[in-house]
Amino acid sequence: MKVCVIPGDGIGPEVIGAAVEVLRAVAPAVELTEAEAGWAAFQRHGAALPTETLAAAKAADAVLFGAVASPSHSVPGYRSPIVALRRELDLYANIRPVVGLQIANCRLQSSEPIHNPQSTICNLVVVRENTEGLYAGRERLEDGGDTAIAERVITRRASARIVRAAFDLARSRAVAGHPNPKVTIVHKANVLRVSDGLFRTVALEIAAQYPDIGSEEMLVDVAAMRLAQTPERFDVVVATNMFGDILSDVACIHGGGLGVASSANLGEGRALFEPVHGAAPDIAGQGIANPLAAIECVAMLLEWRHRAASAAQVRAAAASVLADGPRTPDMGGSSTTADVARAVIDRL
Ligand code: GGG
């Protein structure tokens, strides 16, 4: 297997360094290539996603991606490399699982200890459309710069394939033993009547093709509240690009926060795995970023390549470290990225 490693910016290289050590330990025969992307790459080469990087990603079986830090102000010639990569590789399904954190009194940074007892029993997946919606990159200024317009692109094709991916996932989770399979179709079709109207219509058509899987529709604002309050009521949640991006960050609090939230970006025969978190410039370079999300990406990658035993090995080692420590500061500990990575490797 050939894996293209793209560490990116900020804490990306730190957590991906740890994940690569775990990958090497559990699957020494994997062939690794490294490529650049992100703000630092843009400053070095004038391209956030250099053509060599795109070629390396296409030549590999899978990509292990860290994080990028795109500036929030407009920079001529710059576009988000991760959004571009997902589109270029047609990785249309962004799969973001959340499994309730089983550790009592685990204090997340700047929050109370998890006290919602429902958090511990939640086991859900957010399936986010990855190629269009508000992230289609169709923005412009008009009116001499006084009016900004973003086009929200929703197509029948992309809606159908993401909703189908959600129902297929719910079905495979049911086969694996998850009770009461259900897909929650999230939209705001009461306001976005044309764009989410199309998404909703297509989603309900697809839902009718899966009579063995429960389904419901939910407005995005209601979904945000319920994901925060009663996460245990969800199984698979499917949403358009930006809604899925936001909802998965809400949901991941129940799993232990962004430090342990991982994601798979899947297309036809291609995949990119990345922690949900960004480049975290506030802690970059300090060696204290939580590598567990990136390490779970290694497990997802191995599972995707049908190496279930190796994936289970990585997951068991990471779960043991999560339970007993060492822990990084985001989870109430004082250990470093390297301490956590070493502990995972020791327990493999
Ligand atoms: N690992 C996910 C990640 O990097 N998230 C931050 C993100 O998506 N940023 C968009 C960007 O900076 O272009």
mmCIF file of C-alpha atoms and ligand atoms in Angstrom:
data_model
loop_
_atom_site.group_PDB
_atom_site.id
_atom_site.type_symbol
_atom_site.label_atom_id
_atom_site.label_comp_id
_atom_site.label_asym_id
_atom_site.label_seq_id
_atom_site.Cartn_x
_atom_site.Cartn_y
_atom_site.Cartn_z
ATOM 1 C CA MET A 1 0.000 0.000 0.000
ATOM 2 C CA LYS A 2 1.224 3.489 -0.915
ATOM 3 C CA VAL A 3 0.239 6.380 1.359
ATOM 4 C CA CYS A 4 0.824 10.035 0.537
ATOM 5 C CA VAL A 5 1.435 11.978 3.759
ATOM 6 C CA ILE A 6 0.563 15.694 3.705
ATOM 7 C CA PRO A 7 1.317 17.166 7.154
ATOM 8 C CA GLY A 8 0.274 20.762 6.289
ATOM 9 C CA ASP A 9 0.510 23.705 8.688
ATOM 10 C CA GLY A 10 0.584 24.397 12.431
ATOM 11 C CA ILE A 11 0.093 21.268 14.523
ATOM 12 C CA GLY A 12 -0.440 19.212 11.347
ATOM 13 C CA PRO A 13 3.215 18.047 11.143
ATOM 14 C CA GLU A 14 3.251 17.286 14.899
ATOM 15 C CA VAL A 15 0.174 15.045 14.973
ATOM 16 C CA ILE A 16 0.892 13.470 11.589
ATOM 17 C CA GLY A 17 4.467 12.717 12.712
ATOM 18 C CA ALA A 18 2.972 10.776 15.623
ATOM 19 C CA ALA A 19 0.436 9.022 13.379
ATOM 20 C CA VAL A 20 3.149 8.002 10.910
ATOM 21 C CA GLU A 21 5.170 6.433 13.749
ATOM 22 C CA VAL A 22 2.112 4.378 14.688
ATOM 23 C CA LEU A 23 1.508 3.425 11.047
ATOM 24 C CA ARG A 24 5.137 2.339 10.657
ATOM 25 C CA ALA A 25 4.911 0.287 13.850
ATOM 26 C CA VAL A 26 1.741 -1.551 12.843
ATOM 27 C CA ALA A 27 2.274 -1.826 9.076
ATOM 28 C CA PRO A 28 6.005 -1.578 8.344
ATOM 29 C CA ALA A 29 5.594 -2.533 4.676
ATOM 30 C CA VAL A 30 3.507 0.537 3.856
ATOM 31 C CA GLU A 31 5.244 2.809 1.355
ATOM 32 C CA LEU A 32 5.134 6.470 2.408
ATOM 33 C CA THR A 33 5.630 9.570 0.286
ATOM 34 C CA GLU A 34 5.468 13.090 1.707
ATOM 35 C CA ALA A 35 4.045 16.177 0.003
ATOM 36 C CA GLU A 36 3.395 19.805 0.864
ATOM 37 C CA ALA A 37 0.178 21.796 1.073
ATOM 38 C CA GLY A 38 -1.127 24.779 2.979
ATOM 39 C CA TRP A 39 -0.171 28.309 3.847
ATOM 40 C CA ALA A 40 3.511 27.504 4.333
ATOM 41 C CA ALA A 41 3.561 25.757 0.932
ATOM 42 C CA PHE A 42 1.900 28.807 -0.627
ATOM 43 C CA GLN A 43 4.554 31.077 0.805
ATOM 44 C CA ARG A 44 7.322 28.782 -0.426
ATOM 45 C CA HIS A 45 5.983 27.842 -3.866
ATOM 46 C CA GLY A 46 3.151 30.287 -4.610
ATOM 47 C CA ALA A 47 0.644 27.411 -4.576
ATOM 48 C CA ALA A 48 -1.276 26.062 -1.575
ATOM 49 C CA LEU A 49 -1.750 22.778 -3.419
ATOM 50 C CA PRO A 50 1.329 22.400 -5.656
ATOM 51 C CA THR A 51 0.812 20.287 -8.793
ATOM 52 C CA GLU A 52 3.414 17.800 -7.488
ATOM 53 C CA THR A 53 1.308 17.321 -4.346
ATOM 54 C CA LEU A 54 -1.854 16.690 -6.323
ATOM 55 C CA ALA A 55 0.034 14.212 -8.531
ATOM 56 C CA ALA A 56 1.458 12.424 -5.461
ATOM 57 C CA ALA A 57 -2.004 12.223 -3.879
ATOM 58 C CA LYS A 58 -3.441 10.781 -7.083
ATOM 59 C CA ALA A 59 -0.614 8.258 -7.405
ATOM 60 C CA ALA A 60 -1.110 6.932 -3.866
ATOM 61 C CA ASP A 61 -3.708 4.463 -2.599
ATOM 62 C CA ALA A 62 -4.657 6.855 0.180
ATOM 63 C CA VAL A 63 -3.713 10.212 1.696
ATOM 64 C CA LEU A 64 -2.972 10.926 5.347
ATOM 65 C CA PHE A 65 -3.580 14.655 5.811
ATOM 66 C CA GLY A 66 -2.840 16.840 8.825
ATOM 67 C CA ALA A 67 -4.274 20.328 8.907
ATOM 68 C CA VAL A 68 -4.042 23.593 7.038
ATOM 69 C CA ALA A 69 -4.387 27.174 8.133
ATOM 70 C CA SER A 70 -5.828 29.259 5.345
ATOM 71 C CA PRO A 71 -5.939 32.988 6.098
ATOM 72 C CA SER A 72 -9.402 34.436 6.723
ATOM 73 C CA HIS A 73 -8.612 37.452 4.509
ATOM 74 C CA SER A 74 -8.523 37.164 0.754
ATOM 75 C CA VAL A 75 -5.068 36.463 -0.716
ATOM 76 C CA PRO A 76 -4.777 36.601 -4.508
ATOM 77 C CA GLY A 77 -4.041 33.139 -5.913
ATOM 78 C CA TYR A 78 -4.750 31.316 -2.668
ATOM 79 C CA ARG A 79 -7.530 28.766 -2.285
ATOM 80 C CA SER A 80 -8.066 26.246 0.480
ATOM 81 C CA PRO A 81 -5.922 23.224 -0.397
ATOM 82 C CA ILE A 82 -8.024 20.729 1.541
ATOM 83 C CA VAL A 83 -11.258 21.868 -0.088
ATOM 84 C CA ALA A 84 -9.476 21.694 -3.462
ATOM 85 C CA LEU A 85 -8.016 18.237 -2.732
ATOM 86 C CA ARG A 86 -11.400 16.823 -1.778
ATOM 87 C CA ARG A 87 -12.832 18.167 -5.017
ATOM 88 C CA GLU A 88 -9.899 17.187 -7.255
ATOM 89 C CA LEU A 89 -9.948 13.599 -5.924
ATOM 90 C CA ASP A 90 -13.762 13.619 -5.942
ATOM 91 C CA LEU A 91 -13.834 12.537 -2.298
ATOM 92 C CA TYR A 92 -17.506 13.241 -2.001
ATOM 93 C CA ALA A 93 -18.291 11.619 1.349
ATOM 94 C CA ASN A 94 -16.816 13.051 4.526
ATOM 95 C CA ILE A 95 -17.412 10.509 7.284
ATOM 96 C CA ARG A 96 -17.082 11.836 10.831
ATOM 97 C CA PRO A 97 -17.822 9.301 13.577
ATOM 98 C CA VAL A 98 -18.431 10.235 17.219
ATOM 99 C CA VAL A 99 -18.326 7.575 19.912
ATOM 100 C CA GLY A 100 -19.168 8.717 23.422
ATOM 101 C CA LEU A 101 -16.172 9.141 25.690
ATOM 102 C CA GLN A 102 -16.338 6.452 28.347
ATOM 103 C CA ILE A 103 -14.049 8.165 30.823
ATOM 104 C CA ALA A 104 -15.625 9.737 33.873
ATOM 105 C CA ASN A 105 -14.313 13.109 34.995
ATOM 106 C CA CYS A 106 -12.199 13.675 31.918
ATOM 107 C CA ARG A 107 -11.892 17.444 31.984
ATOM 108 C CA LEU A 108 -11.792 18.965 28.545
ATOM 109 C CA GLN A 109 -9.827 22.180 28.234
ATOM 110 C CA SER A 110 -11.923 25.263 29.055
ATOM 111 C CA SER A 111 -15.015 23.221 29.823
ATOM 112 C CA GLU A 112 -16.681 21.489 32.707
ATOM 113 C CA PRO A 113 -16.080 17.765 33.088
ATOM 114 C CA ILE A 114 -18.430 15.904 30.784
ATOM 115 C CA HIS A 115 -21.584 15.603 32.852
ATOM 116 C CA ASN A 116 -24.170 14.738 30.213
ATOM 117 C CA PRO A 117 -24.689 11.021 30.895
ATOM 118 C CA GLN A 118 -26.076 10.643 27.372
ATOM 119 C CA SER A 119 -22.671 11.583 25.957
ATOM 120 C CA THR A 120 -21.194 8.283 27.016
ATOM 121 C CA ILE A 121 -23.755 6.206 25.161
ATOM 122 C CA CYS A 122 -23.763 8.133 21.905
ATOM 123 C CA ASN A 123 -22.473 6.414 18.796
ATOM 124 C CA LEU A 124 -23.203 8.405 15.687
ATOM 125 C CA VAL A 125 -21.674 9.364 12.362
ATOM 126 C CA VAL A 126 -22.015 12.667 10.547
ATOM 127 C CA VAL A 127 -21.902 12.170 6.767
ATOM 128 C CA ARG A 128 -21.056 15.465 5.135
ATOM 129 C CA GLU A 129 -21.285 16.216 1.420
ATOM 130 C CA ASN A 130 -17.784 17.272 0.435
ATOM 131 C CA THR A 131 -17.746 18.687 -3.078
ATOM 132 C CA GLU A 132 -20.321 21.456 -3.444
ATOM 133 C CA GLY A 133 -22.762 23.530 -1.363
ATOM 134 C CA LEU A 134 -21.484 26.817 0.013
ATOM 135 C CA TYR A 135 -17.893 25.585 -0.290
ATOM 136 C CA ALA A 136 -18.117 25.354 -4.082
ATOM 137 C CA GLY A 137 -15.855 28.396 -4.279
ATOM 138 C CA ARG A 138 -18.305 30.490 -6.291
ATOM 139 C CA GLU A 139 -17.983 33.825 -4.509
ATOM 140 C CA ARG A 140 -17.690 37.288 -5.932
ATOM 141 C CA LEU A 141 -17.903 40.951 -5.086
ATOM 142 C CA GLU A 142 -20.357 43.223 -6.858
ATOM 143 C CA ASP A 143 -21.536 46.778 -6.429
ATOM 144 C CA GLY A 144 -17.973 48.127 -6.403
ATOM 145 C CA GLY A 145 -17.057 45.758 -3.584
ATOM 146 C CA ASP A 146 -20.008 46.595 -1.334
ATOM 147 C CA THR A 147 -21.938 43.399 -2.005
ATOM 148 C CA ALA A 148 -20.494 39.922 -1.530
ATOM 149 C CA ILE A 149 -22.254 36.981 -3.148
ATOM 150 C CA ALA A 150 -21.666 33.269 -2.494
ATOM 151 C CA GLU A 151 -23.467 30.741 -4.673
ATOM 152 C CA ARG A 152 -24.662 27.599 -2.914
ATOM 153 C CA VAL A 153 -24.470 24.796 -5.446
ATOM 154 C CA ILE A 154 -26.676 21.751 -4.842
ATOM 155 C CA THR A 155 -26.973 19.121 -7.556
ATOM 156 C CA ARG A 156 -29.210 16.068 -7.844
ATOM 157 C CA ARG A 157 -26.152 13.873 -8.542
ATOM 158 C CA ALA A 158 -24.116 14.941 -5.494
ATOM 159 C CA SER A 159 -27.157 14.895 -3.211
ATOM 160 C CA ALA A 160 -28.148 11.412 -4.338
ATOM 161 C CA ARG A 161 -24.701 9.901 -3.882
ATOM 162 C CA ILE A 162 -24.116 11.398 -0.418
ATOM 163 C CA VAL A 163 -27.528 10.332 0.844
ATOM 164 C CA ARG A 164 -26.988 6.867 -0.619
ATOM 165 C CA ALA A 165 -23.609 6.727 1.168
ATOM 166 C CA ALA A 166 -25.385 7.603 4.433
ATOM 167 C CA PHE A 167 -28.012 4.885 4.025
ATOM 168 C CA ASP A 168 -25.391 2.307 3.006
ATOM 169 C CA LEU A 169 -23.388 3.226 6.102
ATOM 170 C CA ALA A 170 -26.458 2.898 8.344
ATOM 171 C CA ARG A 171 -27.098 -0.523 6.819
ATOM 172 C CA SER A 172 -23.513 -1.690 7.380
ATOM 173 C CA ARG A 173 -23.604 -0.391 10.980
ATOM 174 C CA ALA A 174 -26.800 -2.387 11.508
ATOM 175 C CA VAL A 175 -25.062 -5.493 10.177
ATOM 176 C CA ALA A 176 -22.222 -4.802 12.623
ATOM 177 C CA GLY A 177 -24.714 -4.790 15.490
ATOM 178 C CA HIS A 178 -25.901 -1.199 15.927
ATOM 179 C CA PRO A 179 -29.564 -1.363 16.887
ATOM 180 C CA ASN A 180 -32.293 0.792 15.305
ATOM 181 C CA PRO A 181 -30.523 1.987 12.152
ATOM 182 C CA LYS A 182 -31.682 5.436 11.135
ATOM 183 C CA VAL A 183 -30.601 8.293 8.876
ATOM 184 C CA THR A 184 -31.386 11.857 9.903
ATOM 185 C CA ILE A 185 -31.614 14.089 6.818
ATOM 186 C CA VAL A 186 -30.592 17.608 7.825
ATOM 187 C CA HIS A 187 -31.576 20.679 5.806
ATOM 188 C CA LYS A 188 -33.075 24.148 5.992
ATOM 189 C CA ALA A 189 -35.529 23.723 3.151
ATOM 190 C CA ASN A 190 -38.095 25.956 4.839
ATOM 191 C CA VAL A 191 -35.806 28.933 4.097
ATOM 192 C CA LEU A 192 -33.410 27.698 1.413
ATOM 193 C CA ARG A 193 -36.387 26.510 -0.620
ATOM 194 C CA VAL A 194 -34.615 25.985 -3.923
ATOM 195 C CA SER A 195 -31.201 24.600 -2.912
ATOM 196 C CA ASP A 196 -32.143 22.621 0.187
ATOM 197 C CA GLY A 197 -35.514 21.994 -1.434
ATOM 198 C CA LEU A 198 -33.683 19.940 -4.075
ATOM 199 C CA PHE A 199 -31.470 18.232 -1.473
ATOM 200 C CA ARG A 200 -34.542 17.305 0.591
ATOM 201 C CA THR A 201 -36.524 16.002 -2.399
ATOM 202 C CA VAL A 202 -33.642 13.814 -3.562
ATOM 203 C CA ALA A 203 -32.919 12.624 -0.012
ATOM 204 C CA LEU A 204 -36.517 11.542 0.540
ATOM 205 C CA GLU A 205 -36.489 9.692 -2.811
ATOM 206 C CA ILE A 206 -33.362 7.786 -1.770
ATOM 207 C CA ALA A 207 -34.771 7.105 1.711
ATOM 208 C CA ALA A 208 -37.751 5.353 0.105
ATOM 209 C CA GLN A 209 -35.292 2.919 -1.509
ATOM 210 C CA TYR A 210 -34.105 1.750 1.949
ATOM 211 C CA PRO A 211 -37.250 0.430 3.666
ATOM 212 C CA ASP A 212 -35.115 -1.466 6.207
ATOM 213 C CA ILE A 213 -33.491 1.745 7.492
ATOM 214 C CA GLY A 214 -35.419 4.321 9.487
ATOM 215 C CA SER A 215 -35.299 7.925 8.346
ATOM 216 C CA GLU A 216 -36.344 11.349 9.540
ATOM 217 C CA GLU A 217 -35.791 14.917 8.396
ATOM 218 C CA MET A 218 -34.635 17.696 10.697
ATOM 219 C CA LEU A 219 -33.977 21.415 10.284
ATOM 220 C CA VAL A 220 -30.315 22.230 10.800
ATOM 221 C CA ASP A 221 -30.839 24.496 13.807
ATOM 222 C CA VAL A 222 -32.899 21.840 15.567
ATOM 223 C CA ALA A 223 -30.265 19.253 14.673
ATOM 224 C CA ALA A 224 -27.528 21.402 16.253
ATOM 225 C CA MET A 225 -29.473 21.656 19.522
ATOM 226 C CA ARG A 226 -30.354 17.968 19.631
ATOM 227 C CA LEU A 227 -26.827 16.884 18.776
ATOM 228 C CA ALA A 228 -25.638 18.916 21.757
ATOM 229 C CA GLN A 229 -28.425 17.794 24.073
ATOM 230 C CA THR A 230 -29.470 14.260 23.153
ATOM 231 C CA PRO A 231 -26.722 12.755 20.967
ATOM 232 C CA GLU A 232 -27.838 9.220 21.790
ATOM 233 C CA ARG A 233 -30.950 9.668 19.613
ATOM 234 C CA PHE A 234 -28.856 9.826 16.422
ATOM 235 C CA ASP A 235 -27.344 7.078 14.292
ATOM 236 C CA VAL A 236 -26.271 8.471 10.892
ATOM 237 C CA VAL A 237 -26.721 12.180 10.149
ATOM 238 C CA VAL A 238 -26.447 13.369 6.544
ATOM 239 C CA ALA A 239 -26.038 17.012 5.579
ATOM 240 C CA THR A 240 -24.798 19.333 2.888
ATOM 241 C CA ASN A 241 -21.208 20.588 3.036
ATOM 242 C CA MET A 242 -21.214 23.518 5.461
ATOM 243 C CA PHE A 243 -24.017 22.203 7.674
ATOM 244 C CA GLY A 244 -22.149 18.892 8.027
ATOM 245 C CA ASP A 245 -18.905 20.728 8.805
ATOM 246 C CA ILE A 246 -20.519 22.646 11.670
ATOM 247 C CA LEU A 247 -22.670 19.806 13.027
ATOM 248 C CA SER A 248 -19.730 17.416 13.229
ATOM 249 C CA ASP A 249 -17.830 19.888 15.406
ATOM 250 C CA VAL A 250 -20.876 20.160 17.693
ATOM 251 C CA ALA A 251 -21.197 16.376 17.912
ATOM 252 C CA CYS A 252 -17.515 15.695 18.539
ATOM 253 C CA ILE A 253 -17.677 17.203 22.031
ATOM 254 C CA HIS A 254 -19.348 13.981 23.194
ATOM 255 C CA GLY A 255 -16.385 11.953 21.965
ATOM 256 C CA GLY A 256 -13.809 13.974 23.871
ATOM 257 C CA GLY A 257 -13.511 17.054 21.678
ATOM 258 C CA LEU A 258 -11.596 17.945 18.556
ATOM 259 C CA GLY A 259 -8.409 16.344 19.848
ATOM 260 C CA VAL A 260 -9.868 12.893 19.231
ATOM 261 C CA ALA A 261 -12.204 13.587 16.280
ATOM 262 C CA SER A 262 -11.134 11.979 13.020
ATOM 263 C CA SER A 263 -12.576 11.769 9.545
ATOM 264 C CA ALA A 264 -12.456 9.825 6.307
ATOM 265 C CA ASN A 265 -12.985 11.514 2.951
ATOM 266 C CA LEU A 266 -14.119 8.800 0.578
ATOM 267 C CA GLY A 267 -14.595 8.646 -3.185
ATOM 268 C CA GLU A 268 -14.733 5.822 -5.689
ATOM 269 C CA GLY A 269 -11.590 3.844 -4.848
ATOM 270 C CA ARG A 270 -9.845 6.848 -3.309
ATOM 271 C CA ALA A 271 -9.619 8.078 0.270
ATOM 272 C CA LEU A 272 -8.065 10.804 2.391
ATOM 273 C CA PHE A 273 -7.964 10.589 6.183
ATOM 274 C CA GLU A 274 -7.569 13.655 8.389
ATOM 275 C CA PRO A 275 -8.237 14.806 11.923
ATOM 276 C CA VAL A 276 -11.293 17.063 12.049
ATOM 277 C CA HIS A 277 -9.258 19.739 13.842
ATOM 278 C CA GLY A 278 -7.416 22.515 12.077
ATOM 279 C CA ALA A 279 -3.860 23.802 12.349
ATOM 280 C CA ALA A 280 -4.352 25.286 15.877
ATOM 281 C CA PRO A 281 -1.733 28.044 15.529
ATOM 282 C CA ASP A 282 -2.165 28.924 19.228
ATOM 283 C CA ILE A 283 -0.419 25.710 20.315
ATOM 284 C CA ALA A 284 1.648 24.931 17.200
ATOM 285 C CA GLY A 285 5.303 24.215 17.867
ATOM 286 C CA GLN A 286 4.776 23.473 21.572
ATOM 287 C CA GLY A 287 4.601 19.685 21.169
ATOM 288 C CA ILE A 288 1.357 19.438 23.144
ATOM 289 C CA ALA A 289 -1.201 18.769 20.394
ATOM 290 C CA ASN A 290 -3.320 15.676 20.926
ATOM 291 C CA PRO A 291 -2.256 13.080 18.324
ATOM 292 C CA LEU A 292 -5.165 10.690 19.009
ATOM 293 C CA ALA A 293 -7.372 12.033 16.209
ATOM 294 C CA ALA A 294 -4.537 11.560 13.705
ATOM 295 C CA ILE A 295 -3.797 8.107 15.153
ATOM 296 C CA GLU A 296 -7.469 7.127 14.740
ATOM 297 C CA CYS A 297 -7.054 8.219 11.086
ATOM 298 C CA VAL A 298 -4.435 5.481 10.779
ATOM 299 C CA ALA A 299 -6.997 2.970 12.093
ATOM 300 C CA MET A 300 -9.597 4.239 9.609
ATOM 301 C CA LEU A 301 -7.084 4.004 6.766
ATOM 302 C CA LEU A 302 -6.160 0.415 7.669
ATOM 303 C CA GLU A 303 -9.816 -0.527 7.960
ATOM 304 C CA TRP A 304 -10.542 1.025 4.569
ATOM 305 C CA ARG A 305 -7.761 -1.165 3.099
ATOM 306 C CA HIS A 306 -9.373 -4.242 4.697
ATOM 307 C CA ARG A 307 -6.727 -4.579 7.388
ATOM 308 C CA ALA A 308 -9.274 -4.956 10.162
ATOM 309 C CA ALA A 309 -6.944 -6.709 12.607
ATOM 310 C CA SER A 310 -4.297 -3.967 12.401
ATOM 311 C CA ALA A 311 -6.994 -1.283 12.686
ATOM 312 C CA ALA A 312 -8.374 -2.965 15.807
ATOM 313 C CA GLN A 313 -4.867 -3.137 17.261
ATOM 314 C CA VAL A 314 -4.364 0.625 16.824
ATOM 315 C CA ARG A 315 -7.823 1.370 18.255
ATOM 316 C CA ALA A 316 -7.277 -0.819 21.304
ATOM 317 C CA ALA A 317 -3.915 0.796 22.017
ATOM 318 C CA ALA A 318 -5.355 4.316 21.605
ATOM 319 C CA ALA A 319 -8.381 3.473 23.781
ATOM 320 C CA SER A 320 -6.108 2.193 26.505
ATOM 321 C CA VAL A 321 -4.068 5.421 26.402
ATOM 322 C CA LEU A 322 -7.257 7.484 26.406
ATOM 323 C CA ALA A 323 -8.459 5.643 29.506
ATOM 324 C CA ASP A 324 -5.251 5.529 31.538
ATOM 325 C CA GLY A 325 -3.168 8.348 30.116
ATOM 326 C CA PRO A 326 -0.857 9.916 29.330
ATOM 327 C CA ARG A 327 -3.108 12.762 28.183
ATOM 328 C CA THR A 328 -2.405 16.044 26.455
ATOM 329 C CA PRO A 329 -3.671 19.334 27.973
ATOM 330 C CA ASP A 330 -6.877 19.439 25.871
ATOM 331 C CA MET A 331 -7.984 16.352 27.829
ATOM 332 C CA GLY A 332 -6.900 17.596 31.213
ATOM 333 C CA GLY A 333 -3.391 16.102 31.177
ATOM 334 C CA SER A 334 0.064 17.616 30.986
ATOM 335 C CA SER A 335 1.759 15.172 28.619
ATOM 336 C CA THR A 336 3.198 15.867 25.201
ATOM 337 C CA THR A 337 2.305 14.688 21.714
ATOM 338 C CA ALA A 338 5.392 12.459 21.785
ATOM 339 C CA ASP A 339 4.435 10.945 25.197
ATOM 340 C CA VAL A 340 0.999 9.963 23.868
ATOM 341 C CA ALA A 341 2.398 8.561 20.613
ATOM 342 C CA ARG A 342 5.024 6.556 22.498
ATOM 343 C CA ALA A 343 2.372 5.180 24.888
ATOM 344 C CA VAL A 344 0.198 4.078 21.951
ATOM 345 C CA ILE A 345 3.138 2.351 20.254
ATOM 346 C CA ASP A 346 4.144 0.661 23.517
ATOM 347 C CA ARG A 347 0.641 -0.782 23.822
ATOM 348 C CA LEU A 348 0.311 -2.001 20.242
HETATM 349 N N1 GGG B 1 -7.756 18.670 9.182
HETATM 350 C C1 GGG B 1 -8.791 19.498 8.831
HETATM 351 C C2 GGG B 1 -8.387 20.918 8.652
HETATM 352 O O1 GGG B 1 -7.291 21.256 8.268
HETATM 353 N N2 GGG B 1 -9.320 21.761 8.997
HETATM 354 C C3 GGG B 1 -9.189 23.140 8.808
HETATM 355 C C4 GGG B 1 -9.771 23.491 7.503
HETATM 356 O O2 GGG B 1 -10.576 22.788 6.932
HETATM 357 N N3 GGG B 1 -9.365 24.577 7.018
HETATM 358 C C5 GGG B 1 -9.698 25.005 5.747
HETATM 359 C C6 GGG B 1 -8.517 25.729 5.262
HETATM 360 O O3 GGG B 1 -7.740 26.218 6.083
HETATM 361 O O4 GGG B 1 -8.331 25.832 4.062
#
